[in-house]
Amino acid sequence: MNHDVIITCALTGAGDTASKSHLVPVTPKQIAAAAVEAAKAGATVVHCHVRDPQTGRFSRDVALYREVMERIREADVDIIVNLTAGMGGDLEIGPGETPLEFGAGTDLIGALERLAHVEALLPEICTLDCGTLNFGDGNSIYVSTPAQLRAGAKRITELGVKAELEIFDTGHLWFAKQMIKEGLLDDPLFQLCLGIPWGAPADTTTMKAMVDNLPAGVTWAGFGIGRMQMPMAAQAVLLGGNVRVGLEDNLYLDKGVLASNGQLVERATEILSRLGARVLTPAEGRAKMNLSRR
């Protein structure tokens, strides 16, 4: 069991959740306020996407990321910022016998363009989604090829940003270890992402199998989506890891009760404290993850 736990709060994500809960932050001001709320609730790290303020849909706009970062840094809180670098990998295959007629959900760019905001803003951590994945029950795919991943990993390392490797299935873990073997990554973090259709399921057996295949000594976390968010938080800590909660992955505090990011952090903290663990401060988290505060 891990008794000294890093809690990451994933604030908003890129999915169609803003229409399902008024508590999902959309504008840079709202996202930064959610980061401050999570920090005051005890989070160690905040994981940030941005959205188009007009539509609420996902965005890759560097100016929006910059405003979020500036608002967080101007606030009277200490929090580690982790920016997504996963945007730009969406491919919606055309229907039926017209697969090359890509749908409106397609947002596919190269590996280095996906890092434009990371290069401009230099957060302490950014993510790297470690493989291609069927996403949902339709024709949507998240695309991240071996060549793209090698290019992205190399650039993240050159920038001096800590990579958090997002592992959605066991093959992703296999390739993440290959990138470490090739010297493309420097002491990366691992995030085991469970329950996203159709990746690895959110259950004990799957998480344990992934943990057993992690490189020795790495800092890792795990999460489940929806109602499995808190069970997987507890499971990750019992297996020696850290946790992620937040509105990117789950909208509810209890059945039928919408949550805020701060409330989810508080609920996770309560569960972990009852297990005998404590949540690390951002300063302690930096020491554990070998980060230098920017």
XYZ file of C-alpha atoms in Angstrom:
294
model
C 0.000 0.000 0.000
C 1.054 3.573 -0.706
C 0.666 5.691 2.418
C 1.822 8.989 0.843
C -0.500 9.684 -2.060
C -0.515 12.179 -4.915
C -4.051 13.177 -5.924
C -4.463 14.536 -9.435
C -7.701 16.328 -10.247
C -8.646 16.188 -13.954
C -10.731 19.330 -14.225
C -12.725 19.278 -17.453
C -11.525 16.880 -20.179
C -12.595 17.064 -23.806
C -15.767 14.974 -23.870
C -19.374 16.086 -24.230
C -19.835 16.557 -20.501
C -20.438 20.299 -20.210
C -23.977 19.711 -21.519
C -24.558 17.120 -18.792
C -23.407 19.113 -15.768
C -23.325 22.855 -15.168
C -20.385 22.250 -12.832
C -18.013 21.253 -15.651
C -15.736 24.274 -16.205
C -15.619 25.631 -19.759
C -14.000 29.068 -19.933
C -10.364 29.680 -18.910
C -11.631 31.629 -15.898
C -13.831 28.695 -14.841
C -11.079 26.119 -15.421
C -8.586 28.146 -13.392
C -11.168 28.598 -10.628
C -11.714 24.835 -10.626
C -7.956 24.364 -10.271
C -7.913 26.677 -7.268
C -10.924 24.853 -5.790
C -9.166 21.499 -6.222
C -5.964 22.856 -4.703
C -7.811 24.180 -1.657
C -9.562 20.801 -1.325
C -6.155 19.153 -1.098
C -5.185 18.107 -4.622
C -1.495 17.780 -5.419
C -1.822 18.156 -9.211
C -4.404 19.557 -11.620
C -4.723 18.098 -15.120
C -5.996 20.649 -17.633
C -7.702 20.596 -21.005
C -9.281 23.715 -22.503
C -12.616 24.236 -24.252
C -13.992 26.731 -26.713
C -15.759 29.266 -24.440
C -18.541 29.719 -26.997
C -19.387 26.105 -27.777
C -18.005 24.179 -24.810
C -16.282 21.765 -27.222
C -12.664 20.688 -26.966
C -9.976 23.099 -28.143
C -6.247 23.181 -28.862
C -5.993 26.995 -28.724
C -2.656 27.973 -27.163
C -4.112 31.313 -26.030
C -6.735 29.508 -23.945
C -4.092 27.341 -22.315
C -2.004 30.437 -21.637
C -4.902 32.192 -19.924
C -5.587 29.145 -17.752
C -1.917 28.893 -16.767
C -1.638 32.604 -16.002
C -4.789 32.604 -13.877
C -3.592 29.568 -11.900
C -0.132 31.032 -11.368
C -1.629 34.352 -10.226
C -3.861 32.645 -7.651
C -2.789 32.389 -4.032
C -2.347 28.598 -4.126
C 0.444 26.168 -4.892
C -0.519 23.413 -7.332
C 1.372 21.313 -9.881
C 0.018 21.860 -13.402
C -0.272 18.945 -15.817
C -1.390 19.897 -19.336
C -2.884 17.386 -21.729
C -0.987 16.766 -24.957
C -3.568 14.299 -26.210
C -5.628 16.670 -28.346
C -5.274 16.296 -32.110
C -5.524 12.528 -32.292
C -9.231 12.153 -33.037
C -10.287 10.314 -36.189
C -13.932 9.651 -37.045
C -14.054 7.012 -39.770
C -16.712 7.574 -42.449
C -19.919 5.524 -42.227
C -20.574 2.182 -43.879
C -18.592 1.624 -47.058
C -17.171 5.180 -47.135
C -14.503 4.988 -44.425
C -12.338 7.699 -46.017
C -15.115 10.280 -45.702
C -13.983 11.331 -42.243
C -16.630 12.711 -39.918
C -16.994 16.055 -38.157
C -15.339 14.651 -35.030
C -11.993 14.329 -36.812
C -9.203 16.487 -35.382
C -5.981 14.851 -36.534
C -2.615 16.626 -36.471
C 1.034 15.636 -36.172
C 2.917 14.712 -33.028
C 4.812 17.987 -32.647
C 1.804 20.216 -33.315
C 0.046 18.435 -30.450
C 2.767 19.889 -28.216
C 2.477 23.533 -29.353
C 0.988 24.700 -26.048
C 3.459 22.635 -24.020
C 6.369 24.220 -25.871
C 4.916 27.703 -25.371
C 4.014 27.351 -21.686
C 6.369 24.700 -20.249
C 4.143 23.132 -17.573
C 5.693 20.887 -14.961
C 3.988 17.817 -16.467
C 2.278 16.966 -19.744
C 0.595 13.778 -20.876
C 1.504 11.413 -23.691
C -1.245 8.983 -24.738
C 0.679 5.817 -25.495
C -1.264 4.167 -28.300
C -4.199 4.021 -30.661
C -7.597 3.083 -29.241
C -11.143 2.380 -30.428
C -13.098 5.085 -28.630
C -16.741 4.347 -27.879
C -19.227 2.306 -29.892
C -19.230 4.297 -33.122
C -16.529 5.000 -35.690
C -14.230 7.131 -33.522
C -10.584 6.224 -32.980
C -7.890 7.930 -30.948
C -4.726 7.768 -33.071
C -1.218 7.773 -31.638
C 1.172 5.708 -33.749
C 4.614 4.422 -32.700
C 6.328 6.989 -34.936
C 4.205 9.822 -33.509
C 4.879 8.664 -29.966
C 8.623 8.500 -30.497
C 8.610 12.039 -31.909
C 6.437 13.348 -29.068
C 8.462 11.642 -26.340
C 11.716 13.002 -27.735
C 10.377 16.560 -27.854
C 8.868 16.449 -24.353
C 12.234 15.293 -23.005
C 14.048 18.075 -24.891
C 11.691 20.650 -23.351
C 12.472 19.439 -19.835
C 8.816 18.692 -19.126
C 7.942 15.561 -17.157
C 5.972 13.110 -19.291
C 2.967 11.352 -17.801
C 2.367 8.276 -19.936
C -1.349 7.577 -20.354
C -1.886 3.813 -20.541
C -5.298 2.776 -21.861
C -4.465 -0.864 -22.612
C -1.704 -3.390 -22.060
C -0.112 -2.838 -25.480
C 0.274 0.837 -24.587
C 2.262 -0.177 -21.525
C 4.434 -2.456 -23.634
C 5.266 0.392 -26.011
C 5.830 2.887 -23.173
C 8.497 0.588 -21.800
C 10.007 0.337 -25.268
C 10.358 4.135 -25.439
C 12.141 4.113 -22.093
C 14.424 1.348 -23.359
C 15.254 3.498 -26.400
C 16.191 6.432 -24.161
C 13.402 8.697 -25.402
C 11.974 9.437 -21.943
C 13.581 10.596 -18.715
C 12.008 9.173 -15.537
C 8.390 9.371 -16.772
C 5.241 9.036 -14.704
C 2.617 6.406 -15.536
C -1.162 6.820 -15.477
C -3.309 3.675 -15.793
C -6.559 4.781 -17.463
C -9.300 2.203 -16.911
C -12.887 1.859 -18.063
C -12.796 3.819 -21.334
C -14.599 1.796 -24.025
C -12.808 -0.088 -25.541
C -9.607 -0.038 -23.581
C -8.689 -1.797 -20.373
C -11.676 -2.424 -18.060
C -11.864 -0.851 -14.607
C -11.406 -3.880 -12.381
C -8.923 -5.216 -9.867
C -7.535 -7.978 -12.067
C -6.707 -5.611 -14.920
C -5.120 -2.958 -12.724
C -3.057 -5.603 -10.916
C -1.848 -7.056 -14.231
C -0.767 -3.609 -15.403
C 0.950 -2.783 -12.125
C 2.848 -6.069 -12.258
C 4.220 -5.012 -15.664
C 5.313 -1.485 -14.739
C 9.044 -0.718 -14.746
C 10.561 -1.071 -11.284
C 10.490 2.004 -9.100
C 8.295 4.254 -11.273
C 5.755 6.682 -9.856
C 2.325 5.689 -11.103
C -1.350 6.451 -10.645
C -4.590 4.868 -11.731
C -8.184 5.843 -12.251
C -11.557 4.508 -13.334
C -14.326 6.438 -15.017
C -17.912 6.970 -13.911
C -19.038 5.096 -10.830
C -15.695 3.255 -10.737
C -13.779 6.442 -9.960
C -13.638 6.008 -6.186
C -13.286 2.195 -6.154
C -10.310 2.434 -8.511
C -8.823 5.259 -6.423
C -8.839 2.984 -3.401
C -7.549 0.062 -5.474
C -4.641 2.078 -6.855
C -3.484 3.076 -3.388
C -3.760 -0.496 -2.116
C -1.540 -1.602 -5.013
C 1.077 1.050 -4.226
C 0.002 3.856 -6.572
C -1.471 7.329 -6.645
C -4.912 8.456 -7.764
C -6.788 10.674 -10.177
C -10.304 12.009 -9.739
C -12.205 14.901 -11.301
C -14.968 15.881 -13.683
C -13.075 14.724 -16.763
C -13.767 11.150 -15.667
C -16.898 11.278 -13.519
C -19.686 13.838 -12.982
C -21.288 12.491 -9.799
C -20.549 12.591 -6.089
C -23.337 10.136 -5.279
C -26.079 8.587 -7.398
C -27.969 11.469 -8.986
C -25.882 14.109 -7.183
C -23.658 16.197 -9.447
C -20.167 16.886 -8.100
C -17.671 19.705 -8.316
C -13.981 19.008 -8.720
C -13.313 20.082 -5.143
C -15.952 17.718 -3.801
C -14.411 14.783 -5.665
C -10.995 15.609 -4.227
C -12.513 15.819 -0.741
C -14.287 12.464 -1.181
C -11.085 10.770 -2.370
C -9.142 12.291 0.518
C -11.687 10.949 2.999
C -11.511 7.440 1.520
C -7.710 7.432 1.516
C -7.479 8.771 5.068
C -9.755 5.975 6.257
C -7.350 3.527 4.610
C -4.509 5.064 6.604
C -2.980 7.130 3.795
C -2.363 10.851 3.538
C -2.384 13.192 0.537
C 0.873 14.913 -0.383
C 1.148 18.661 -0.734
C 2.350 20.033 -4.086
C 5.812 20.582 -2.587
C 5.912 16.974 -1.397
C 4.549 15.817 -4.755
C 7.356 17.603 -6.583
C 9.900 15.805 -4.434
C 8.261 12.439 -5.055
C 8.020 12.962 -8.825
C 11.462 14.602 -9.157
C 10.018 17.863 -10.461
C 11.556 21.325 -10.374
C 9.027 24.038 -9.662
C 8.749 26.428 -12.613
